[in-house]
Amino acid sequence: MGGMRSKLTTLRWRNGILYLLDQRSLPLRKKFVRCRTYADVAKAIKEMTVRGAPAIGVAAAYGLALAAKSSRRYGKAKQLEVVRKAARVLASTRPTAVNLFWGIERVMKKIEEAAGGNESLYKVALNEANKMFNEDIEANRRLGRYGASLLPERCIVMTYCNAGALATVGYGTALGVIRAAVEDKKRVTVLVPETRPKLQGSRLTAYELEVEGIDYRVITDNMAAFVMSKGMVDYVIVGADRVLARTGHAINKIGTLNLAVLAKHFNIPFYVAAPLSSFDFKSDVEEVVIEERSEEEVLSVNGRPISPKNARALNPAFDITPPELITAVITEFGIYSPKELISLSERQ
Amino acid sequence: MGGMRSKLTTLRWRNGILYLLDQRSLPLRKKFVRCRTYADVAKAIKEMTVRGAPAIGVAAAYGLALAAKSSRRYGKAKQLEVVRKAARVLASTRPTAVNLFWGIERVMKKIEEAAGGNESLYKVALNEANKMFNEDIEANRRLGRYGASLLPERCIVMTYCNAGALATVGYGTALGVIRAAVEDKKRVTVLVPETRPKLQGSRLTAYELEVEGIDYRVITDNMAAFVMSKGMVDYVIVGADRVLARTGHAINKIGTLNLAVLAKHFNIPFYVAAPLSSFDFKSDVEEVVIEERSEEEVLSVNGRPISPKNARALNPAFDITPPELITAVITEFGIYSPKELISLSERQ
């Protein structure tokens, strides 16, 4: 499989083990979590050791390879049973990002096809996971080039959460656009909302930009209207955990809808950057399950309480931005208005 | 001066010392900071030991009483010099909330008037501070009654930051409205955005509601659009650090403008609750100084870093909500549209 494609390694397969950069402890500590079983991968996705729609799609694919590996001494029927169970477990970790289901489906299709033959199911799964790994970087780079073409020589871009190398295999979607613009010698300053409760902005996006030497400022999420009202934001570019191709809705980290409404109010272009692996060509908006995470994430920071002892909280992990608030969607096949997305179904 | 007017004591004058409930350590620890000099009060305002526009106005008034007390053995001329210097120091602590200047001006007017006579300047200052203390609670209660009349028997109100007993002498402005509605047996659920960076929502507002037994849920600031889009918010009621009577702008904690734009988008009434002591009858919006606080507040929580070591941040402490986003302003003299506020100048 491919070597280092950026200064950051989100996930790495080596000697039959999946290594995941532990995103819970960044930027203070850089350490890797070893996944030797599919259960390790499921746990890592659930606990957000690895996060970001494209990254968890590829991690789940490697999870299936691990399931096929651990069961490769059994008969094929039994092995298939193990891998199918792994697929169910992995699919149940997080309900919203579509890449997870896409990654699992892609590998399972290859495995089911190969089940009758002589090929090693482990090899089949691993090949497909490696293929997805490489395709993800490639798709991000192409998406980044399309997006960069939208940006002038000098601008201030607000992004959100982390849609960077850490959310993908290695280049990023929204941050991929910014990376590509900087590679073109454009002078981009990035405004980074911290993205409570898990602080993917101030922890992960700031870390990536720091590593790359790209100019940025962290803001708290509630400062977005202020900076927009002061004319300090030229573009908003966010990633997506799921894009509904039929209607043009974008499901992304909680708070994205805030920014989309504000951008509309202040007449700032609002772009969603997402590869086709994040597209859902089937679902209607009513069918999307918004993950509710533990109240504890809101009521504490870094494990320390910030609220009264018996406080209650809400913790929806995602929100839904309707097409009328989205200027365009940047994909690896070009830039599309939300209404045109369905035409991408032939690219699947 | 008046005794306990609510279960929470924001500030208390006893035996020539001003005690301030330390709002930095709430809700985890409840302790009081003793101010024996005006410099202690200035430090407490600057460091947000005491915060909230009405509370810092009254605290500054007591600060002047402390200055007059410490210099009461000097000649009147020298004493006046000390008190005038104290007024300058106290006025320089925080630039945005107008109550600070209002409180200082009110006491200084009394002191300057008494400077030629035989009365003790300390007594004059203390009397005026005590008067402001009592008036603040009274104004809040009247404001609360007016505001409560707007709310139906059952509703969900989103507030912001802390505009409660802790931000005032003892009843609250936005939370005063909610308190008054609950006293009327209305069933109010409160949505409490945490209000980064200093978390006055999850720390202070949640604490007040917990103490009062009022139903509430904490949300992160970026969840506001989500809950509004789901029809979970009937009213937004916020306080103000300064209301510009001439134009109807409300200056309040950073993030207020976010909520105002969102409320407009989702057709939710947006009310500002502010006593006349928060009104500025002179300034234009261009003249208002928005306090910039230290980047450290954004880059850390509870003193622990949440960003890369060299990260930079913005930290404007307030934003400005224009009149077109404000449904009405709730005062102790009734409910006014932003355009009508100037008519209150005769009430000054």
XYZ file of C-alpha atoms in Angstrom:
696
model
C 0.000 0.000 0.000
C 0.987 3.622 -0.440
C 3.595 5.223 1.767
C 3.366 8.551 3.538
C 1.268 10.950 1.487
C 1.278 13.848 3.908
C 3.078 14.801 7.062
C 0.231 13.223 8.992
C -0.604 9.543 9.065
C -4.187 8.926 10.073
C -4.063 5.178 9.535
C -1.365 2.733 8.508
C -1.462 -0.998 7.793
C 1.728 -2.832 8.682
C 2.434 -6.535 9.261
C -1.207 -7.409 9.603
C -1.986 -4.697 12.118
C -3.954 -1.469 11.612
C -2.318 1.487 13.352
C -4.570 4.468 14.036
C -3.249 7.859 15.067
C -5.082 8.478 18.332
C -7.063 11.639 17.606
C -8.389 11.864 21.154
C -5.003 12.868 22.541
C -3.890 15.244 19.764
C -2.387 17.801 19.719
C -0.876 17.283 23.168
C 0.323 13.734 22.577
C 0.973 11.880 19.331
C 0.479 8.160 19.750
C -0.861 5.253 17.748
C -3.490 2.724 18.745
C -2.898 -0.815 17.442
C -5.910 -2.696 16.099
C -5.340 -6.461 15.870
C -9.013 -7.432 15.597
C -12.136 -6.024 14.014
C -13.442 -5.424 17.547
C -10.472 -3.134 18.172
C -11.418 -1.181 15.037
C -15.090 -0.977 16.051
C -14.082 0.344 19.471
C -11.737 2.900 17.892
C -14.496 4.207 15.595
C -17.037 4.381 18.427
C -14.655 6.227 20.750
C -13.455 8.525 17.963
C -9.849 7.398 18.131
C -10.319 7.583 14.380
C -12.979 9.974 13.048
C -13.908 11.802 9.884
C -16.242 10.182 7.371
C -13.624 9.023 4.805
C -11.204 7.800 7.484
C -13.770 5.648 9.255
C -14.892 4.187 5.918
C -11.359 2.991 5.192
C -10.752 1.928 8.818
C -13.881 -0.253 8.676
C -12.611 -1.837 5.453
C -9.377 -2.796 7.226
C -11.517 -4.035 10.121
C -13.095 -6.554 7.747
C -9.624 -7.574 6.551
C -8.708 -8.218 10.196
C -11.857 -10.334 10.636
C -10.970 -12.371 7.537
C -7.376 -12.727 8.762
C -8.266 -13.962 12.247
C -10.640 -16.570 10.791
C -8.504 -17.716 7.867
C -7.726 -21.106 9.421
C -11.434 -21.996 9.605
C -13.475 -23.365 6.712
C -14.794 -20.787 4.228
C -18.379 -21.038 5.511
C -17.326 -20.367 9.076
C -14.966 -17.603 7.932
C -17.768 -15.961 5.994
C -19.907 -16.075 9.132
C -17.171 -14.322 11.128
C -16.706 -11.629 8.485
C -20.443 -11.013 8.153
C -20.710 -10.614 11.911
C -17.781 -8.170 11.815
C -19.617 -6.189 9.127
C -22.674 -5.905 11.368
C -20.623 -4.862 14.392
C -18.628 -2.279 12.438
C -21.785 -0.872 10.825
C -23.351 -0.343 14.253
C -20.572 1.882 15.607
C -21.784 5.222 14.279
C -25.019 5.806 12.382
C -24.549 9.031 10.429
C -21.476 9.054 8.182
C -22.278 7.178 5.019
C -18.678 6.240 4.221
C -18.790 3.663 6.980
C -21.559 1.742 5.197
C -19.987 2.389 1.814
C -16.632 0.969 2.983
C -18.218 -2.091 4.532
C -20.440 -2.738 1.496
C -17.548 -2.465 -0.929
C -15.411 -5.001 0.915
C -18.346 -7.329 1.615
C -19.291 -7.356 -2.053
C -15.776 -8.558 -2.979
C -15.813 -11.112 -0.188
C -19.222 -12.504 -1.119
C -18.113 -12.743 -4.766
C -14.945 -14.592 -3.769
C -16.647 -16.868 -1.238
C -17.236 -19.634 -3.760
C -13.684 -19.587 -5.184
C -10.200 -20.512 -4.039
C -8.855 -17.048 -3.373
C -7.986 -16.110 0.208
C -10.814 -13.963 1.587
C -8.242 -12.173 3.723
C -6.309 -11.192 0.608
C -9.482 -10.103 -1.177
C -10.522 -7.902 1.757
C -7.061 -6.469 2.234
C -6.693 -5.674 -1.472
C -9.987 -3.832 -1.494
C -9.103 -1.897 1.693
C -5.730 -0.923 0.194
C -7.479 0.146 -2.985
C -9.855 2.344 -1.031
C -6.913 3.758 0.906
C -5.196 4.871 -2.288
C -8.381 6.038 -3.972
C -9.224 8.250 -1.006
C -6.005 10.235 -1.275
C -6.434 10.471 -5.026
C -10.050 11.646 -4.757
C -9.065 14.245 -2.147
C -6.304 15.595 -4.371
C -8.619 15.948 -7.347
C -11.328 17.497 -5.174
C -8.713 19.862 -3.748
C -7.693 21.027 -7.224
C -11.292 21.761 -8.221
C -11.890 23.633 -4.984
C -8.675 25.639 -5.188
C -9.797 26.988 -8.553
C -12.591 28.827 -6.721
C -10.232 30.771 -4.458
C -8.509 34.057 -5.393
C -4.813 34.838 -4.800
C -5.503 36.012 -1.302
C -8.443 35.174 0.946
C -9.728 34.206 4.350
C -11.503 30.866 4.523
C -13.516 29.612 7.454
C -13.566 25.849 7.749
C -15.261 23.739 10.395
C -14.519 20.729 12.559
C -11.710 18.784 10.930
C -12.094 17.896 7.283
C -8.378 17.447 6.789
C -5.744 14.748 6.488
C -6.841 13.457 9.875
C -10.439 12.986 8.714
C -9.346 11.090 5.623
C -6.499 8.835 4.606
C -4.175 11.722 4.090
C -4.999 14.965 2.303
C -8.382 16.185 3.360
C -11.587 17.452 1.792
C -12.243 21.036 2.977
C -8.622 21.303 4.139
C -7.601 19.566 0.910
C -9.011 22.570 -0.969
C -6.969 24.889 1.253
C -3.847 22.702 0.863
C -4.211 22.764 -2.923
C -4.648 26.561 -2.938
C -1.526 26.969 -0.800
C 0.387 24.615 -3.134
C -0.622 27.082 -5.881
C 1.070 29.826 -3.800
C -2.226 31.438 -2.900
C -2.174 33.243 0.428
C -4.904 31.700 2.512
C -5.652 32.516 6.125
C -7.885 29.981 7.817
C -10.407 30.711 10.545
C -10.845 27.619 12.675
C -13.956 27.340 14.886
C -12.999 25.112 17.786
C -15.987 22.755 17.273
C -17.298 21.797 20.652
C -17.805 19.384 22.259
C -14.864 17.353 20.929
C -12.797 20.331 19.741
C -11.795 18.861 16.404
C -11.150 22.414 15.195
C -8.818 23.692 17.893
C -7.215 20.299 18.425
C -6.978 18.712 14.986
C -7.425 21.353 12.292
C -5.151 23.777 14.160
C -2.597 20.977 14.475
C -2.686 20.205 10.755
C -2.349 23.849 9.803
C 0.471 24.274 12.297
C 2.318 21.274 10.797
C 1.808 22.671 7.275
C 2.773 26.221 8.233
C -0.530 27.658 6.992
C -1.702 30.870 8.698
C -4.733 30.404 10.942
C -6.635 31.706 13.951
C -8.748 29.640 16.283
C -12.127 31.070 17.298
C -14.825 29.728 19.579
C -17.861 28.543 17.633
C -19.978 31.481 18.791
C -17.572 34.020 17.233
C -18.556 33.058 13.675
C -21.223 35.766 13.303
C -18.889 38.421 14.685
C -16.064 37.715 12.231
C -18.526 37.462 9.348
C -20.183 40.756 10.332
C -16.747 42.400 10.300
C -16.090 41.286 6.711
C -13.354 38.932 7.875
C -14.601 35.818 6.038
C -14.481 35.413 2.251
C -15.544 31.756 2.004
C -16.836 29.011 4.239
C -15.711 25.512 3.231
C -16.797 22.501 5.262
C -16.660 18.729 4.813
C -19.613 16.347 5.052
C -20.376 13.053 6.727
C -23.130 12.398 4.247
C -24.412 14.236 1.185
C -27.933 13.386 0.072
C -27.596 13.365 -3.705
C -31.346 13.266 -4.338
C -32.104 16.484 -2.477
C -28.772 18.237 -1.932
C -28.760 18.177 1.868
C -25.391 17.958 3.641
C -25.121 16.216 6.985
C -22.020 17.291 8.867
C -20.684 17.986 12.346
C -23.095 19.792 14.673
C -22.722 23.517 14.099
C -22.397 23.352 10.327
C -26.005 24.511 9.952
C -25.162 27.506 12.190
C -22.430 28.548 9.786
C -24.587 27.962 6.714
C -27.383 30.206 8.063
C -24.855 32.877 9.030
C -23.086 32.688 5.669
C -26.410 33.192 3.892
C -27.230 36.171 6.123
C -23.853 37.796 5.489
C -23.734 36.873 1.772
C -20.672 34.636 2.047
C -20.309 31.632 -0.308
C -20.790 28.358 1.563
C -19.142 25.273 0.003
C -19.333 21.629 0.990
C -16.287 19.560 -0.005
C -17.039 15.848 -0.197
C -15.836 12.889 -2.264
C -18.351 10.513 -3.828
C -17.689 8.041 -1.015
C -19.650 10.432 1.238
C -22.635 10.528 -1.120
C -25.901 8.804 -0.340
C -27.862 8.273 -3.557
C -30.757 6.504 -1.858
C -31.938 8.177 1.324
C -34.418 10.948 1.928
C -33.630 13.439 4.651
C -36.197 11.896 7.030
C -34.329 8.591 6.924
C -31.034 9.962 8.205
C -30.243 8.986 11.787
C -28.515 11.771 13.730
C -26.204 10.219 16.302
C -26.827 11.304 19.895
C -23.622 10.993 21.914
C -23.197 11.012 25.694
C -24.168 14.123 27.692
C -20.813 13.838 29.397
C -19.049 15.170 26.271
C -20.931 18.469 26.632
C -20.725 18.677 30.420
C -16.952 18.256 30.585
C -13.780 19.202 28.747
C -10.752 16.918 28.829
C -12.552 14.793 31.387
C -13.059 17.702 33.810
C -16.606 18.835 34.636
C -17.672 22.351 33.622
C -21.293 22.175 34.851
C -23.230 21.541 38.042
C -23.169 17.952 39.231
C -26.684 17.014 38.105
C -26.727 19.029 34.899
C -28.401 17.540 31.848
C -27.345 18.208 28.260
C -28.244 17.505 24.663
C -25.549 16.115 22.391
C -26.598 15.631 18.769
C -23.366 14.956 16.881
C -24.513 16.223 13.474
C -26.914 18.621 11.862
C -28.484 18.865 8.423
C -27.858 21.790 6.090
C -30.571 22.192 3.420
C -29.622 22.784 -0.236
C -30.813 26.415 -0.262
C -27.957 27.298 2.110
C -25.264 25.564 0.035
C -23.574 27.504 -2.776
C -22.049 24.374 -4.307
C -20.597 20.961 -3.533
C -16.950 20.355 -4.437
C -16.280 16.737 -5.497
C -13.448 14.854 -7.198
C -15.513 15.086 -10.409
C -16.020 18.834 -10.318
C -18.186 21.441 -8.661
C -21.941 20.904 -8.565
C -24.919 22.872 -7.379
C -26.937 20.923 -4.779
C -29.673 20.319 -7.352
C -27.261 18.732 -9.849
C -25.794 16.154 -7.479
C -28.018 13.329 -8.603
C -26.283 13.422 -12.009
C -23.216 12.012 -10.213
C -24.993 8.696 -9.667
C -23.486 7.353 -12.889
C -19.993 7.904 -11.421
C -20.640 5.535 -8.511
C -28.718 47.522 52.861
C -31.085 44.747 51.774
C -30.633 41.172 52.950
C -30.645 38.057 50.816
C -32.999 38.543 47.891
C -32.386 35.258 46.160
C -30.671 32.007 46.951
C -27.553 33.425 45.326
C -25.471 36.303 46.646
C -23.414 37.908 43.915
C -22.065 40.709 46.096
C -22.452 41.635 49.747
C -21.213 44.611 51.749
C -20.407 43.818 55.385
C -18.305 45.700 57.956
C -16.650 47.885 55.388
C -15.669 45.034 53.082
C -17.155 44.065 49.703
C -17.540 40.298 49.342
C -17.835 38.983 45.796
C -18.960 35.457 44.994
C -16.050 34.136 42.929
C -17.676 33.337 39.584
C -14.486 31.894 38.158
C -14.671 28.805 40.350
C -18.435 28.160 40.149
C -20.111 25.701 40.019
C -17.374 23.456 41.348
C -16.459 25.595 44.358
C -18.438 28.327 46.081
C -16.183 30.883 47.694
C -16.093 34.626 48.264
C -13.349 37.089 47.388
C -12.875 39.924 49.894
C -12.291 43.392 48.472
C -10.835 45.804 51.024
C -9.632 48.419 48.505
C -10.831 49.828 45.202
C -7.842 48.126 43.588
C -9.178 44.774 44.770
C -12.508 45.607 43.101
C -10.806 46.697 39.860
C -8.849 43.437 39.769
C -12.005 41.413 40.445
C -13.843 43.109 37.556
C -10.919 42.676 35.177
C -10.473 39.003 36.021
C -14.208 38.360 35.923
C -14.460 37.290 39.549
C -17.560 39.445 39.270
C -19.147 39.840 35.811
C -22.439 40.776 34.224
C -23.154 44.381 33.323
C -25.417 45.296 36.280
C -23.225 43.492 38.821
C -20.024 45.238 37.748
C -21.814 48.609 37.808
C -22.767 48.098 41.453
C -19.379 46.557 42.326
C -17.632 49.642 40.921
C -19.893 51.870 43.036
C -18.786 49.989 46.152
C -15.221 50.287 44.873
C -15.579 54.075 45.081
C -16.973 53.738 48.604
C -13.850 51.744 49.497
C -11.644 54.479 48.000
C -13.475 57.130 50.047
C -13.214 54.966 53.157
C -9.474 54.332 52.883
C -8.825 58.083 52.415
C -11.272 59.411 55.000
C -8.524 60.501 57.435
C -6.997 62.807 54.780
C -8.218 66.301 54.011
C -11.192 66.535 51.627
C -9.077 67.736 48.708
C -6.701 64.816 49.017
C -9.594 62.416 49.534
C -11.304 63.695 46.406
C -8.071 63.106 44.495
C -7.953 59.487 45.693
C -11.582 58.864 44.769
C -11.189 60.454 41.329
C -8.181 58.262 40.668
C -10.190 55.219 41.786
C -12.930 56.219 39.335
C -10.399 56.296 36.483
C -8.914 52.931 37.446
C -12.305 51.267 37.833
C -13.513 52.711 34.511
C -10.489 51.244 32.710
C -11.144 47.653 33.761
C -13.559 46.678 31.002
C -14.584 48.883 28.086
C -17.897 47.510 26.823
C -20.590 47.224 29.505
C -22.129 50.634 30.044
C -23.264 49.960 33.626
C -19.679 50.292 34.774
C -19.520 53.915 33.614
C -23.078 54.535 34.764
C -22.296 53.250 38.280
C -19.108 55.266 38.530
C -20.752 58.434 37.221
C -23.662 58.166 39.610
C -21.452 57.863 42.687
C -18.981 60.503 41.465
C -21.809 62.962 40.907
C -22.908 62.576 44.538
C -19.320 62.834 45.752
C -18.540 65.942 43.727
C -21.760 67.534 44.990
C -20.860 66.736 48.601
C -17.203 67.739 48.273
C -17.847 71.297 49.450
C -19.951 70.316 52.466
C -19.441 68.610 55.818
C -20.902 65.248 55.011
C -18.593 62.220 54.997
C -17.743 61.368 51.388
C -17.470 57.743 52.430
C -21.080 57.816 53.691
C -22.250 59.587 50.549
C -20.605 57.004 48.306
C -21.787 54.068 50.384
C -25.361 55.369 50.477
C -25.415 55.728 46.715
C -23.922 52.249 46.211
C -26.514 50.762 48.579
C -29.246 52.606 46.727
C -28.044 51.204 43.409
C -27.870 47.756 44.991
C -31.522 47.907 46.020
C -32.679 49.567 42.809
C -31.046 46.869 40.726
C -33.062 44.089 42.347
C -36.217 46.164 42.075
C -35.612 46.984 38.397
C -34.945 43.318 37.640
C -38.164 42.259 39.349
C -40.234 44.757 37.387
C -38.467 43.836 34.153
C -39.095 40.173 34.964
C -42.830 40.770 35.376
C -43.072 42.552 32.029
C -41.108 39.803 30.310
C -43.090 36.990 31.917
C -46.272 38.442 30.435
C -44.892 37.543 26.993
C -44.563 33.840 27.763
C -47.363 31.272 27.460
C -48.210 28.637 30.101
C -45.672 26.244 28.679
C -42.653 27.021 26.547
C -38.987 26.440 25.810
C -36.761 29.489 26.142
C -33.192 29.713 24.982
C -31.110 32.157 26.983
C -27.432 32.976 26.551
C -24.365 33.513 28.681
C -25.519 34.351 32.202
C -28.035 37.145 32.562
C -29.203 35.917 35.950
C -28.826 36.644 39.636
C -25.078 36.210 39.227
C -24.889 38.917 36.548
C -26.849 41.362 38.679
C -27.337 42.076 42.352
C -29.763 39.253 42.762
C -32.619 38.409 40.398
C -31.463 38.638 36.845
C -32.542 40.176 33.553
C -33.118 37.411 30.974
C -33.220 34.845 33.791
C -35.337 37.292 35.779
C -37.990 36.942 33.068
C -37.778 33.159 33.375
C -37.858 33.340 37.217
C -40.958 35.553 37.087
C -42.691 33.183 34.644
C -41.908 30.219 36.907
C -43.224 32.175 39.920
C -46.449 32.464 37.897
C -46.454 28.652 37.695
C -45.640 28.664 34.000
C -43.741 25.586 32.869
C -40.561 26.823 31.304
C -37.738 24.653 30.035
C -34.516 26.549 29.460
C -31.938 25.784 26.794
C -28.539 26.948 27.987
C -25.758 27.438 25.405
C -22.493 26.923 27.277
C -21.031 30.252 26.080
C -17.400 29.699 25.307
C -14.740 30.741 26.112
C -15.626 31.423 29.765
C -18.600 29.034 29.925
C -20.947 31.367 31.772
C -23.846 29.280 30.434
C -22.807 25.804 31.525
C -21.143 27.057 34.704
C -23.314 29.914 35.967
C -26.723 29.780 34.291
C -26.922 26.016 34.751
C -25.962 26.514 38.407
C -28.682 29.113 38.970
C -31.331 26.972 37.300
C -30.177 23.950 39.297
C -30.455 25.942 42.548
C -33.942 27.153 41.567
C -35.105 23.738 40.397
C -35.989 25.026 36.911
C -35.827 22.461 34.091
C -32.925 23.035 31.687
C -30.559 21.434 29.220
C -27.047 22.589 28.428
C -26.024 22.689 24.768
C -22.774 23.674 23.118
C -23.036 27.020 21.337
C -22.950 25.403 17.907
C -26.102 23.351 18.621
C -28.352 26.422 18.522
C -29.275 26.067 14.840
C -30.020 22.364 15.266
C -32.458 22.818 18.164
C -34.105 25.760 16.399
C -34.447 23.776 13.160
C -36.162 21.001 15.123
C -38.790 23.406 16.486
C -37.400 23.039 20.015
C -37.089 26.782 20.760
C -40.111 29.064 21.300
C -38.269 32.216 22.429
C -34.736 33.502 22.716
C -34.180 35.898 25.635
C -30.735 37.377 26.249
C -29.309 40.126 28.446
C -27.209 43.057 27.257
C -24.019 44.763 28.336
C -25.069 47.904 26.527
C -28.184 48.939 24.631
C -27.804 51.826 22.221
C -31.037 53.752 22.736
C -30.555 55.964 19.686
C -30.335 53.117 17.186
C -31.598 50.008 18.994
C -28.387 47.968 18.810
C -27.683 45.524 21.628
C -24.111 44.771 22.634
C -23.849 41.512 24.513
C -21.621 38.485 25.054
C -19.927 37.167 21.923
C -22.300 34.750 20.218
C -25.467 36.766 20.817
C -25.405 37.911 17.186
C -25.200 34.231 16.129
C -28.430 33.507 17.972
C -30.146 36.622 16.661
C -29.382 35.713 13.034
C -30.514 32.133 13.620
C -33.702 33.242 15.409
C -34.569 35.468 12.458
C -33.929 32.622 10.015
C -36.116 30.212 11.977
C -38.820 32.819 12.803
C -38.303 32.709 16.565
C -38.902 35.873 18.651
C -35.633 37.331 19.924
C -35.872 39.486 23.070
C -33.242 41.529 24.846
C -33.862 42.007 28.589
C -32.026 45.026 29.995
C -32.633 47.573 32.744
C -32.146 51.269 32.022
C -28.761 51.097 33.760
C -27.527 49.194 30.686
C -28.774 51.866 28.278
C -26.451 54.203 26.439
C -28.370 57.279 25.282
C -25.351 58.968 23.717
C -23.196 56.657 21.639
C -23.386 55.632 18.028
C -22.526 52.065 17.164
C -19.111 53.075 15.730
C -18.084 54.492 19.102
C -18.539 51.252 21.033
C -15.277 49.558 22.008
C -15.432 45.779 21.822
C -13.120 44.308 24.452
C -10.482 41.915 23.128
C -9.472 39.464 25.845
C -6.449 37.182 25.978
C -6.008 34.447 23.353
C -5.324 32.084 26.224
C -9.022 32.014 27.150
C -9.840 30.484 23.755
C -6.829 28.177 23.591
C -7.446 26.553 26.964
C -10.271 25.369 29.195
C -9.879 25.398 32.984
C -6.243 26.331 32.491
C -5.500 23.272 30.339
C -4.443 23.775 26.717
C -6.710 22.434 23.953
C -4.660 23.640 20.956
C -1.179 23.265 19.490
C 1.524 25.042 21.441
C 1.958 27.989 19.077
C -1.682 28.398 18.132
C -3.095 31.907 17.714
C -6.674 32.881 18.442
C -9.129 35.748 18.278
C -11.052 36.640 21.418
C -13.568 39.463 21.022
C -15.673 39.380 24.194
C -18.835 40.930 22.752
C -20.729 41.343 19.517
C -23.324 43.799 18.285
C -26.840 42.778 17.337
C -28.575 45.266 15.015
C -32.166 46.391 15.690
C -33.627 44.526 12.716
C -32.820 41.233 14.469
C -34.403 42.230 17.805
C -38.119 41.623 18.301
C -38.300 43.855 21.385
C -36.366 45.062 24.421
C -37.781 44.210 27.862
C -37.088 46.924 30.458
C -38.349 47.765 33.943
C -40.595 50.364 32.278
C -42.204 48.012 29.796
C -41.527 46.345 26.468
C -40.211 48.487 23.621
C -39.385 47.952 19.989
C -35.747 48.832 19.218
C -36.912 51.976 17.398
C -38.827 53.260 20.425
C -35.995 53.028 22.930
C -34.993 56.653 22.676
C -38.333 57.592 24.265
C -36.952 56.089 27.494
C -34.430 58.915 27.798
C -36.860 60.863 29.981
C -36.809 57.987 32.500
C -33.075 58.354 33.100
